[in-house]
Amino acid sequence: MQRNVLTDPDFELRSELGLLQTYFEAFDNLVATLLEYDGNMLEALGLLAGVSKSHVACLYLNTPDQSAAYLVSVWRDPDTRLADITPDPCRTLDYATYPLLADTLAVGMVLNKTLLELPLAEQMLMAQIGVRQLLCIPLLERGEPFGFLTFLNDCEKQRSRSELRLLSMLSNHVAQAIVKDGVEQELKCNQQRLRALVGVLQDMVFECNQQGVIVSVWSGHPHLPPAEMLQGRPITSVLPYELASELVRYLPRTLHEKVSTQFNCTLSTPQGPIYLLTRLQPVQASNGKSHAVALVHDVTSLMLENAQRKTMLDTLNLLEEAVIDLAPTGELASTTPAWAKLRALDLREMKHDLGKPLFAWVHHDDGLAMVTALSKILKATDPILQRFRLIQENGGHIWVEARLIAHRGPDGQLTAIRGVLRDVTVTHLNEQQITQLALYDSLTKLPNRLMLDSEIHSAIDRARQENTKVALGFIDLDHFKQINDAFGHQVGDELLVNVAQQLSSVLRENDVLARWGGDEFVVLIPDLTDLTVMRDISDRLRNAARQGVTINGMETQPTISLGFAVFPDNAESGEELLSAADHTMYHAKHTGRNNVCFYSDIVHLKALGREHVAIQSRLSTAIRNNRLQVFYQPIVDARSGEVLSVEALARWQDDQSGWISPELFIPMAEKVGLIQELSELVIQQSFAKLREWRDAGLTQKLMINISRSQLFQPQFVTQLNERLMQHRLRAEDVVLEITESVALTDYSRQLRHLRQLNASGFEIAIDDFGTGYSSLSQLHEMPAQILKIDVSFALRLHTEDGRRMMQAIVQLGFGLGLEIIVEGVESLETARFLQGLGVQRMQGFYFSEPVPSGVAELWMRLGLQAKV
């Protein structure tokens, strides 16, 4: 008989038991599902929806700032009438917009409402989906909500308090699973970060217990066993003996005394020794026992670097150069032992120099130059080169060359001045000797043309500033040729020396007597305010020369012819002054010798000036009409006679005056501003001829002279390369000759231009070397490959001083790694002497004078073997 539910007293109890049975079964299934939880909550939501008879179950998690919740996962009953697609407003819920939901969850309570029981905001939200019944259960961690589960129905559904409690219980397990998963994910991330950090350090890190068993390995080392071989194994059985023995030694102390321990060990490998720095750090394991973490750091590169640094320091200590560090204020902070040698100190006394200013040992005459050099360091980034005298402990001094450079910190501020000091006393004295030989006549010891030229320009500059006058006199020794021919060169030289001494004895202190060449002298009388002084000195010079001179027991009374000119009365420049005085002296000779003439007293000399102007005018026309020719003088290998290269030289045959000496027309071209056009003419003709020679199979290089105006021209390098391209030539085919004096004019600017030429592929030759005052440091910095020794030095080889001078210059050139070419070789004897010095490249009339291109081509093909 069927019972009436309303009258059955056991119905409610049986319903409650059925509900419990259903939820307990769901509990078992949910727990089993959550045990395999991998971040996907869909299966768990399906179980919860099924037991709660919900059409949709959703998981929301709070944003980090707890101001909103975002939808994580949705389970939907296929047969439900609720919307298939979750609308955007339901994907992120702003708690400020839905206060009932926010307040209910904030206190950890369940929100269970029908649609009509909800506030307007929640009603509008749920209506979009078609929800009639809403159930929200908070997810708590330590009593604080971090999200919620939502159960939606498309019809109103009544749930008892027991069911809500059971559903909350199941939701709590979901919360625990999510929290646990988050903790595990964070732990996994931390472990990954730790492994990444250890990996970046490139260190091996492992943990071992009190029994010496490795329990964890975080990273490895290429020369140690991999992690899979170490895990769970005793350190003595898996690690190399050198490392294991040290670990066994220090591990007990680390564990018992709970202090960090550090030690070094070296592993022997086929690739060489590996140096390890190991640190043991005590830690507490999860079981409460003491463990130790070992950090094994490979310091091989550091050890090798230190060894290399020590070797470098030991090497520096072997050098004769002193390496110094100066404080920004100039005090000596540190130095190598070579400092003691430079200062002539006992090595044990060197420490007393530390802390003292460098200027304590700089010669007082060089102090200003050193101040200037050090001040440049404050602005410069390149090394500064400075030569000075270093005071030694005994009071003497040596010449040192200092190469100094600023050391700056990251902020650009000067932190130290570092440098290298080397003894250049021998080099400096050799340079002085070469300068002496280059600036003074080797026979009479008087200034030569080069020094005279400098003195003339200085005197004229002063005269312009102080409104004074400068007198210049050419002096010629009368009948010297007859004396030389009759008694020989030795007697003639002795006569010149005696006359030079007598002439010098009657001059004022600031007057200059120079030997011009042969039997000619030049006297320079500067700072004149009264021309009667010039006339008085001229009389004294003539009388001094007439004093008797005894040579080899014979007494002679030489006479002289003098010609004087005055700046600014008779000339406007040093060159014009020399020319005017020279013409005046020849007039004095032609009017009877033993005579003195003054330019202002000779009217007819103006005719000479008119002829000079006429030649200049014809030169201008000849250059512009391409009427000059290019001759070629070979540079010969003195061993084989092979022609190695040819020098292009301008030659001029004037229609009226015939062949004009280049010593006349080239300075004339420079004076009137035609030197650039003349040089361009030589380049065009010689490049075209070189192209013909290349087409004919000849490989000799072409040497061309570069003038000062060309080198200063900004577009010169570009234009020269364009000329090469026009003739299908390369920069390697051409050697550029720069006279030493030109290269030293505006030295820093010229050096930049020379480096540009060198970078373009041109070889650079320093021409007329020995006439330009270059110091060793300047010559060392010049980007040159060839040194051409001036003809004047070859002409002095008949004297002992000349031979010594040539030897010094050749040794200097070879020491700088330069090829040597000696100009002015006029005899086989000269060539043999130069070969004895190691010189193989020579140029001069002995081999060939400058010749037309056809003859030059013949020499290039056949060589000059007959000359060697």
mmCIF file of N, CA, C and O in Angstrom, residues 688-768:
data_model
loop_
_atom_site.group_PDB
_atom_site.id
_atom_site.type_symbol
_atom_site.label_atom_id
_atom_site.label_comp_id
_atom_site.label_asym_id
_atom_site.label_seq_id
_atom_site.Cartn_x
_atom_site.Cartn_y
_atom_site.Cartn_z
ATOM 1 N N ALA A 688 101.270 59.137 -66.939
ATOM 2 C CA ALA A 688 101.011 58.626 -68.290
ATOM 3 C C ALA A 688 102.166 57.734 -68.757
ATOM 4 O O ALA A 688 101.952 56.673 -69.366
ATOM 5 N N LYS A 689 103.413 58.159 -68.474
ATOM 6 C CA LYS A 689 104.572 57.353 -68.866
ATOM 7 C C LYS A 689 104.610 56.039 -68.086
ATOM 8 O O LYS A 689 104.921 54.978 -68.646
ATOM 9 N N LEU A 690 104.253 56.086 -66.798
ATOM 10 C CA LEU A 690 104.242 54.865 -65.983
ATOM 11 C C LEU A 690 103.220 53.866 -66.523
ATOM 12 O O LEU A 690 103.453 52.656 -66.505
ATOM 13 N N ARG A 691 102.082 54.373 -67.013
ATOM 14 C CA ARG A 691 101.093 53.483 -67.612
ATOM 15 C C ARG A 691 101.682 52.768 -68.844
ATOM 16 O O ARG A 691 101.461 51.562 -69.042
ATOM 17 N N GLU A 692 102.442 53.525 -69.664
ATOM 18 C CA GLU A 692 103.082 52.914 -70.827
ATOM 19 C C GLU A 692 104.078 51.839 -70.387
ATOM 20 O O GLU A 692 104.157 50.759 -70.984
ATOM 21 N N TRP A 693 104.851 52.144 -69.338
ATOM 22 C CA TRP A 693 105.831 51.170 -68.849
ATOM 23 C C TRP A 693 105.137 49.921 -68.295
ATOM 24 O O TRP A 693 105.610 48.808 -68.486
ATOM 25 N N ARG A 694 104.000 50.109 -67.598
ATOM 26 C CA ARG A 694 103.273 48.952 -67.073
ATOM 27 C C ARG A 694 102.752 48.097 -68.234
ATOM 28 O O ARG A 694 102.821 46.864 -68.189
ATOM 29 N N ASP A 695 102.231 48.733 -69.256
ATOM 30 C CA ASP A 695 101.736 47.992 -70.414
ATOM 31 C C ASP A 695 102.864 47.249 -71.111
ATOM 32 O O ASP A 695 102.634 46.211 -71.755
ATOM 33 N N ALA A 696 104.096 47.762 -70.994
ATOM 34 C CA ALA A 696 105.253 47.120 -71.621
ATOM 35 C C ALA A 696 105.877 46.062 -70.719
ATOM 36 O O ALA A 696 106.904 45.475 -71.081
ATOM 37 N N GLY A 697 105.312 45.852 -69.514
ATOM 38 C CA GLY A 697 105.800 44.800 -68.624
ATOM 39 C C GLY A 697 106.806 45.245 -67.587
ATOM 40 O O GLY A 697 107.357 44.414 -66.852
ATOM 41 N N LEU A 698 107.117 46.529 -67.486
ATOM 42 C CA LEU A 698 108.069 47.025 -66.493
ATOM 43 C C LEU A 698 107.363 47.201 -65.142
ATOM 44 O O LEU A 698 106.230 47.669 -65.082
ATOM 45 N N THR A 699 108.061 46.844 -64.066
ATOM 46 C CA THR A 699 107.439 46.841 -62.726
ATOM 47 C C THR A 699 108.047 47.859 -61.776
ATOM 48 O O THR A 699 107.637 47.930 -60.621
ATOM 49 N N GLN A 700 109.045 48.631 -62.214
ATOM 50 C CA GLN A 700 109.683 49.586 -61.304
ATOM 51 C C GLN A 700 108.680 50.632 -60.804
ATOM 52 O O GLN A 700 107.762 51.015 -61.534
ATOM 53 N N LYS A 701 108.893 51.075 -59.574
ATOM 54 C CA LYS A 701 108.015 52.087 -58.991
ATOM 55 C C LYS A 701 108.449 53.485 -59.426
ATOM 56 O O LYS A 701 109.608 53.711 -59.789
ATOM 57 N N LEU A 702 107.486 54.409 -59.349
ATOM 58 C CA LEU A 702 107.728 55.808 -59.678
ATOM 59 C C LEU A 702 107.787 56.607 -58.388
ATOM 60 O O LEU A 702 106.905 56.497 -57.530
ATOM 61 N N MET A 703 108.836 57.433 -58.241
ATOM 62 C CA MET A 703 108.966 58.297 -57.070
ATOM 63 C C MET A 703 108.730 59.730 -57.518
ATOM 64 O O MET A 703 109.370 60.199 -58.480
ATOM 65 N N ILE A 704 107.782 60.414 -56.869
ATOM 66 C CA ILE A 704 107.490 61.804 -57.220
ATOM 67 C C ILE A 704 107.581 62.666 -55.970
ATOM 68 O O ILE A 704 107.276 62.213 -54.862
ATOM 69 N N ASN A 705 108.011 63.921 -56.159
ATOM 70 C CA ASN A 705 108.153 64.855 -55.045
ATOM 71 C C ASN A 705 106.835 65.596 -54.820
ATOM 72 O O ASN A 705 106.193 66.042 -55.779
ATOM 73 N N ILE A 706 106.461 65.731 -53.545
ATOM 74 C CA ILE A 706 105.228 66.424 -53.167
ATOM 75 C C ILE A 706 105.607 67.729 -52.486
ATOM 76 O O ILE A 706 106.389 67.743 -51.525
ATOM 77 N N SER A 707 105.065 68.833 -52.985
ATOM 78 C CA SER A 707 105.396 70.145 -52.429
ATOM 79 C C SER A 707 104.572 70.426 -51.175
ATOM 80 O O SER A 707 103.582 69.758 -50.891
ATOM 81 N N ARG A 708 105.002 71.452 -50.474
ATOM 82 C CA ARG A 708 104.302 71.845 -49.251
ATOM 83 C C ARG A 708 102.870 72.280 -49.543
ATOM 84 O O ARG A 708 101.936 71.915 -48.839
ATOM 85 N N SER A 709 102.673 73.030 -50.644
ATOM 86 C CA SER A 709 101.323 73.514 -50.946
ATOM 87 C C SER A 709 100.398 72.364 -51.310
ATOM 88 O O SER A 709 99.206 72.386 -50.985
ATOM 89 N N GLN A 710 100.929 71.333 -51.986
ATOM 90 C CA GLN A 710 100.093 70.166 -52.294
ATOM 91 C C GLN A 710 99.667 69.456 -51.023
ATOM 92 O O GLN A 710 98.510 69.057 -50.868
ATOM 93 N N LEU A 711 100.608 69.252 -50.121
ATOM 94 C CA LEU A 711 100.321 68.493 -48.903
ATOM 95 C C LEU A 711 99.304 69.210 -48.026
ATOM 96 O O LEU A 711 98.527 68.580 -47.311
ATOM 97 N N PHE A 712 99.291 70.547 -48.107
ATOM 98 C CA PHE A 712 98.327 71.305 -47.307
ATOM 99 C C PHE A 712 96.948 71.362 -47.965
ATOM 100 O O PHE A 712 95.983 71.768 -47.331
ATOM 101 N N GLN A 713 96.857 70.993 -49.233
ATOM 102 C CA GLN A 713 95.580 71.078 -49.941
ATOM 103 C C GLN A 713 94.606 70.013 -49.408
ATOM 104 O O GLN A 713 94.933 68.822 -49.402
ATOM 105 N N PRO A 714 93.402 70.375 -48.948
ATOM 106 C CA PRO A 714 92.489 69.402 -48.319
ATOM 107 C C PRO A 714 92.115 68.244 -49.226
ATOM 108 O O PRO A 714 91.950 67.120 -48.770
ATOM 109 N N GLN A 715 91.972 68.498 -50.553
ATOM 110 C CA GLN A 715 91.510 67.466 -51.474
ATOM 111 C C GLN A 715 92.658 66.732 -52.172
ATOM 112 O O GLN A 715 92.425 65.993 -53.133
ATOM 113 N N PHE A 716 93.896 66.927 -51.674
ATOM 114 C CA PHE A 716 95.046 66.370 -52.389
ATOM 115 C C PHE A 716 94.978 64.843 -52.488
ATOM 116 O O PHE A 716 95.198 64.259 -53.556
ATOM 117 N N VAL A 717 94.673 64.163 -51.386
ATOM 118 C CA VAL A 717 94.644 62.691 -51.386
ATOM 119 C C VAL A 717 93.591 62.199 -52.371
ATOM 120 O O VAL A 717 93.838 61.284 -53.172
ATOM 121 N N THR A 718 92.408 62.810 -52.340
ATOM 122 C CA THR A 718 91.335 62.400 -53.248
ATOM 123 C C THR A 718 91.735 62.626 -54.708
ATOM 124 O O THR A 718 91.543 61.757 -55.570
ATOM 125 N N GLN A 719 92.314 63.787 -54.984
ATOM 126 C CA GLN A 719 92.699 64.103 -56.356
ATOM 127 C C GLN A 719 93.805 63.176 -56.857
ATOM 128 O O GLN A 719 93.807 62.752 -58.029
ATOM 129 N N LEU A 720 94.745 62.842 -55.983
ATOM 130 C CA LEU A 720 95.840 61.956 -56.376
ATOM 131 C C LEU A 720 95.302 60.567 -56.713
ATOM 132 O O LEU A 720 95.716 59.949 -57.704
ATOM 133 N N ASN A 721 94.355 60.072 -55.927
ATOM 134 C CA ASN A 721 93.740 58.771 -56.216
ATOM 135 C C ASN A 721 92.962 58.817 -57.537
ATOM 136 O O ASN A 721 92.931 57.836 -58.292
ATOM 137 N N GLU A 722 92.326 59.959 -57.813
ATOM 138 C CA GLU A 722 91.605 60.085 -59.086
ATOM 139 C C GLU A 722 92.577 60.038 -60.267
ATOM 140 O O GLU A 722 92.274 59.419 -61.299
ATOM 141 N N ARG A 723 93.752 60.666 -60.120
ATOM 142 C CA ARG A 723 94.763 60.619 -61.190
ATOM 143 C C ARG A 723 95.208 59.178 -61.431
ATOM 144 O O ARG A 723 95.406 58.749 -62.570
ATOM 145 N N LEU A 724 95.387 58.426 -60.354
ATOM 146 C CA LEU A 724 95.780 57.021 -60.504
ATOM 147 C C LEU A 724 94.714 56.238 -61.270
ATOM 148 O O LEU A 724 95.021 55.446 -62.158
ATOM 149 N N MET A 725 93.445 56.454 -60.905
ATOM 150 C CA MET A 725 92.360 55.738 -61.575
ATOM 151 C C MET A 725 92.300 56.090 -63.057
ATOM 152 O O MET A 725 92.022 55.227 -63.899
ATOM 153 N N GLN A 726 92.556 57.371 -63.384
ATOM 154 C CA GLN A 726 92.527 57.786 -64.787
ATOM 155 C C GLN A 726 93.536 57.012 -65.626
ATOM 156 O O GLN A 726 93.306 56.721 -66.796
ATOM 157 N N HIS A 727 94.670 56.661 -65.019
ATOM 158 C CA HIS A 727 95.733 55.974 -65.749
ATOM 159 C C HIS A 727 95.798 54.487 -65.394
ATOM 160 O O HIS A 727 96.782 53.826 -65.733
ATOM 161 N N ARG A 728 94.763 53.981 -64.714
ATOM 162 C CA ARG A 728 94.678 52.565 -64.344
ATOM 163 C C ARG A 728 95.908 52.119 -63.549
ATOM 164 O O ARG A 728 96.501 51.075 -63.780
ATOM 165 N N LEU A 729 96.295 52.959 -62.613
ATOM 166 C CA LEU A 729 97.430 52.663 -61.734
ATOM 167 C C LEU A 729 96.939 52.458 -60.310
ATOM 168 O O LEU A 729 95.813 52.808 -59.961
ATOM 169 N N ARG A 730 97.807 51.898 -59.472
ATOM 170 C CA ARG A 730 97.489 51.682 -58.065
ATOM 171 C C ARG A 730 98.399 52.553 -57.194
ATOM 172 O O ARG A 730 99.490 52.957 -57.624
ATOM 173 N N ALA A 731 97.951 52.767 -55.969
ATOM 174 C CA ALA A 731 98.783 53.555 -55.049
ATOM 175 C C ALA A 731 100.119 52.860 -54.795
ATOM 176 O O ALA A 731 101.135 53.521 -54.561
ATOM 177 N N GLU A 732 100.137 51.521 -54.871
ATOM 178 C CA GLU A 732 101.372 50.772 -54.626
ATOM 179 C C GLU A 732 102.414 51.007 -55.717
ATOM 180 O O GLU A 732 103.589 50.659 -55.545
ATOM 181 N N ASP A 733 102.009 51.587 -56.849
ATOM 182 C CA ASP A 733 102.950 51.858 -57.944
ATOM 183 C C ASP A 733 103.778 53.108 -57.699
ATOM 184 O O ASP A 733 104.751 53.347 -58.420
ATOM 185 N N VAL A 734 103.395 53.914 -56.708
ATOM 186 C CA VAL A 734 103.975 55.250 -56.546
ATOM 187 C C VAL A 734 104.545 55.414 -55.141
ATOM 188 O O VAL A 734 103.944 54.985 -54.159
ATOM 189 N N VAL A 735 105.720 56.033 -55.059
ATOM 190 C CA VAL A 735 106.319 56.431 -53.790
ATOM 191 C C VAL A 735 106.310 57.955 -53.749
ATOM 192 O O VAL A 735 106.782 58.614 -54.687
ATOM 193 N N LEU A 736 105.753 58.521 -52.662
ATOM 194 C CA LEU A 736 105.666 59.973 -52.518
ATOM 195 C C LEU A 736 106.839 60.467 -51.678
ATOM 196 O O LEU A 736 107.039 60.009 -50.559
ATOM 197 N N GLU A 737 107.605 61.405 -52.227
ATOM 198 C CA GLU A 737 108.752 61.961 -51.511
ATOM 199 C C GLU A 737 108.345 63.280 -50.858
ATOM 200 O O GLU A 737 107.891 64.200 -51.542
ATOM 201 N N ILE A 738 108.499 63.343 -49.525
ATOM 202 C CA ILE A 738 108.193 64.553 -48.758
ATOM 203 C C ILE A 738 109.490 65.004 -48.110
ATOM 204 O O ILE A 738 110.103 64.242 -47.353
ATOM 205 N N THR A 739 109.918 66.222 -48.400
ATOM 206 C CA THR A 739 111.151 66.682 -47.770
ATOM 207 C C THR A 739 110.950 66.777 -46.269
ATOM 208 O O THR A 739 109.850 67.062 -45.783
ATOM 209 N N GLU A 740 112.021 66.530 -45.542
ATOM 210 C CA GLU A 740 111.931 66.517 -44.083
ATOM 211 C C GLU A 740 111.438 67.856 -43.544
ATOM 212 O O GLU A 740 110.601 67.897 -42.651
ATOM 213 N N SER A 741 111.887 68.958 -44.133
ATOM 214 C CA SER A 741 111.459 70.271 -43.649
ATOM 215 C C SER A 741 109.979 70.502 -43.901
ATOM 216 O O SER A 741 109.279 71.091 -43.085
ATOM 217 N N VAL A 742 109.459 70.008 -45.054
ATOM 218 C CA VAL A 742 108.025 70.148 -45.344
ATOM 219 C C VAL A 742 107.212 69.312 -44.375
ATOM 220 O O VAL A 742 106.175 69.735 -43.863
ATOM 221 N N ALA A 743 107.657 68.078 -44.095
ATOM 222 C CA ALA A 743 106.921 67.187 -43.195
ATOM 223 C C ALA A 743 106.837 67.760 -41.793
ATOM 224 O O ALA A 743 105.895 67.466 -41.057
ATOM 225 N N LEU A 744 107.813 68.593 -41.415
ATOM 226 C CA LEU A 744 107.814 69.134 -40.059
ATOM 227 C C LEU A 744 107.126 70.489 -39.969
ATOM 228 O O LEU A 744 106.996 71.040 -38.883
ATOM 229 N N THR A 745 106.684 71.048 -41.099
ATOM 230 C CA THR A 745 105.931 72.297 -41.075
ATOM 231 C C THR A 745 104.514 72.005 -40.618
ATOM 232 O O THR A 745 103.813 71.217 -41.242
ATOM 233 N N ASP A 746 104.083 72.655 -39.546
ATOM 234 C CA ASP A 746 102.774 72.335 -38.963
ATOM 235 C C ASP A 746 102.689 70.821 -38.753
ATOM 236 O O ASP A 746 101.862 70.127 -39.328
ATOM 237 N N TYR A 747 103.581 70.332 -37.870
ATOM 238 C CA TYR A 747 103.864 68.890 -37.774
ATOM 239 C C TYR A 747 102.612 68.043 -37.563
ATOM 240 O O TYR A 747 102.400 67.049 -38.258
ATOM 241 N N SER A 748 101.731 68.438 -36.611
ATOM 242 C CA SER A 748 100.557 67.608 -36.328
ATOM 243 C C SER A 748 99.634 67.522 -37.536
ATOM 244 O O SER A 748 99.072 66.472 -37.837
ATOM 245 N N ARG A 749 99.492 68.643 -38.270
ATOM 246 C CA ARG A 749 98.610 68.640 -39.449
ATOM 247 C C ARG A 749 99.202 67.802 -40.564
ATOM 248 O O ARG A 749 98.505 67.005 -41.199
ATOM 249 N N GLN A 750 100.513 67.959 -40.809
ATOM 250 C CA GLN A 750 101.150 67.181 -41.855
ATOM 251 C C GLN A 750 101.115 65.700 -41.526
ATOM 252 O O GLN A 750 100.946 64.859 -42.401
ATOM 253 N N LEU A 751 101.283 65.380 -40.232
ATOM 254 C CA LEU A 751 101.257 63.968 -39.834
ATOM 255 C C LEU A 751 99.905 63.346 -40.176
ATOM 256 O O LEU A 751 99.839 62.204 -40.639
ATOM 257 N N ARG A 752 98.834 64.111 -39.988
ATOM 258 C CA ARG A 752 97.502 63.605 -40.330
ATOM 259 C C ARG A 752 97.397 63.349 -41.829
ATOM 260 O O ARG A 752 96.871 62.316 -42.265
ATOM 261 N N HIS A 753 97.929 64.275 -42.658
ATOM 262 C CA HIS A 753 97.885 64.100 -44.105
ATOM 263 C C HIS A 753 98.736 62.912 -44.540
ATOM 264 O O HIS A 753 98.340 62.144 -45.431
ATOM 265 N N LEU A 754 99.912 62.763 -43.927
ATOM 266 C CA LEU A 754 100.771 61.639 -44.291
ATOM 267 C C LEU A 754 100.116 60.314 -43.946
ATOM 268 O O LEU A 754 100.227 59.335 -44.688
ATOM 269 N N ARG A 755 99.418 60.264 -42.834
ATOM 270 C CA ARG A 755 98.725 59.025 -42.454
ATOM 271 C C ARG A 755 97.590 58.716 -43.428
ATOM 272 O O ARG A 755 97.318 57.552 -43.735
ATOM 273 N N GLN A 756 96.923 59.753 -43.928
ATOM 274 C CA GLN A 756 95.880 59.526 -44.932
ATOM 275 C C GLN A 756 96.478 58.945 -46.208
ATOM 276 O O GLN A 756 95.915 58.004 -46.791
ATOM 277 N N LEU A 757 97.624 59.477 -46.622
ATOM 278 C CA LEU A 757 98.281 58.946 -47.817
ATOM 279 C C LEU A 757 98.720 57.505 -47.598
ATOM 280 O O LEU A 757 98.557 56.643 -48.466
ATOM 281 N N ASN A 758 99.278 57.245 -46.440
ATOM 282 C CA ASN A 758 99.731 55.891 -46.122
ATOM 283 C C ASN A 758 98.566 54.916 -46.091
ATOM 284 O O ASN A 758 98.667 53.784 -46.572
ATOM 285 N N ALA A 759 97.429 55.364 -45.520
ATOM 286 C CA ALA A 759 96.241 54.505 -45.459
ATOM 287 C C ALA A 759 95.693 54.223 -46.852
ATOM 288 O O ALA A 759 95.041 53.193 -47.074
ATOM 289 N N SER A 760 95.942 55.129 -47.812
ATOM 290 C CA SER A 760 95.468 54.916 -49.182
ATOM 291 C C SER A 760 96.348 53.934 -49.937
ATOM 292 O O SER A 760 96.008 53.544 -51.052
ATOM 293 N N GLY A 761 97.480 53.543 -49.351
ATOM 294 C CA GLY A 761 98.343 52.555 -49.995
ATOM 295 C C GLY A 761 99.648 53.104 -50.526
ATOM 296 O O GLY A 761 100.461 52.352 -51.065
ATOM 297 N N PHE A 762 99.908 54.430 -50.399
ATOM 298 C CA PHE A 762 101.143 55.015 -50.895
ATOM 299 C C PHE A 762 102.295 54.746 -49.926
ATOM 300 O O PHE A 762 102.118 54.806 -48.707
ATOM 301 N N GLU A 763 103.470 54.456 -50.470
ATOM 302 C CA GLU A 763 104.678 54.453 -49.669
ATOM 303 C C GLU A 763 105.143 55.899 -49.513
ATOM 304 O O GLU A 763 105.030 56.701 -50.443
ATOM 305 N N ILE A 764 105.690 56.232 -48.338
ATOM 306 C CA ILE A 764 106.156 57.589 -48.055
ATOM 307 C C ILE A 764 107.667 57.552 -47.877
ATOM 308 O O ILE A 764 108.197 56.722 -47.123
ATOM 309 N N ALA A 765 108.358 58.447 -48.562
ATOM 310 C CA ALA A 765 109.804 58.589 -48.403
ATOM 311 C C ALA A 765 110.093 59.975 -47.832
ATOM 312 O O ALA A 765 109.564 60.974 -48.319
ATOM 313 N N ILE A 766 110.917 60.032 -46.785
ATOM 314 C CA ILE A 766 111.362 61.314 -46.229
ATOM 315 C C ILE A 766 112.591 61.744 -47.012
ATOM 316 O O ILE A 766 113.655 61.105 -46.930
ATOM 317 N N ASP A 767 112.467 62.812 -47.810
ATOM 318 C CA ASP A 767 113.528 63.264 -48.705
ATOM 319 C C ASP A 767 114.412 64.284 -48.000
ATOM 320 O O ASP A 767 113.992 64.949 -47.036
ATOM 321 N N ASP A 768 115.645 64.407 -48.482
ATOM 322 C CA ASP A 768 116.614 65.383 -47.949
ATOM 323 C C ASP A 768 116.792 65.218 -46.451
ATOM 324 O O ASP A 768 116.928 66.201 -45.707
#
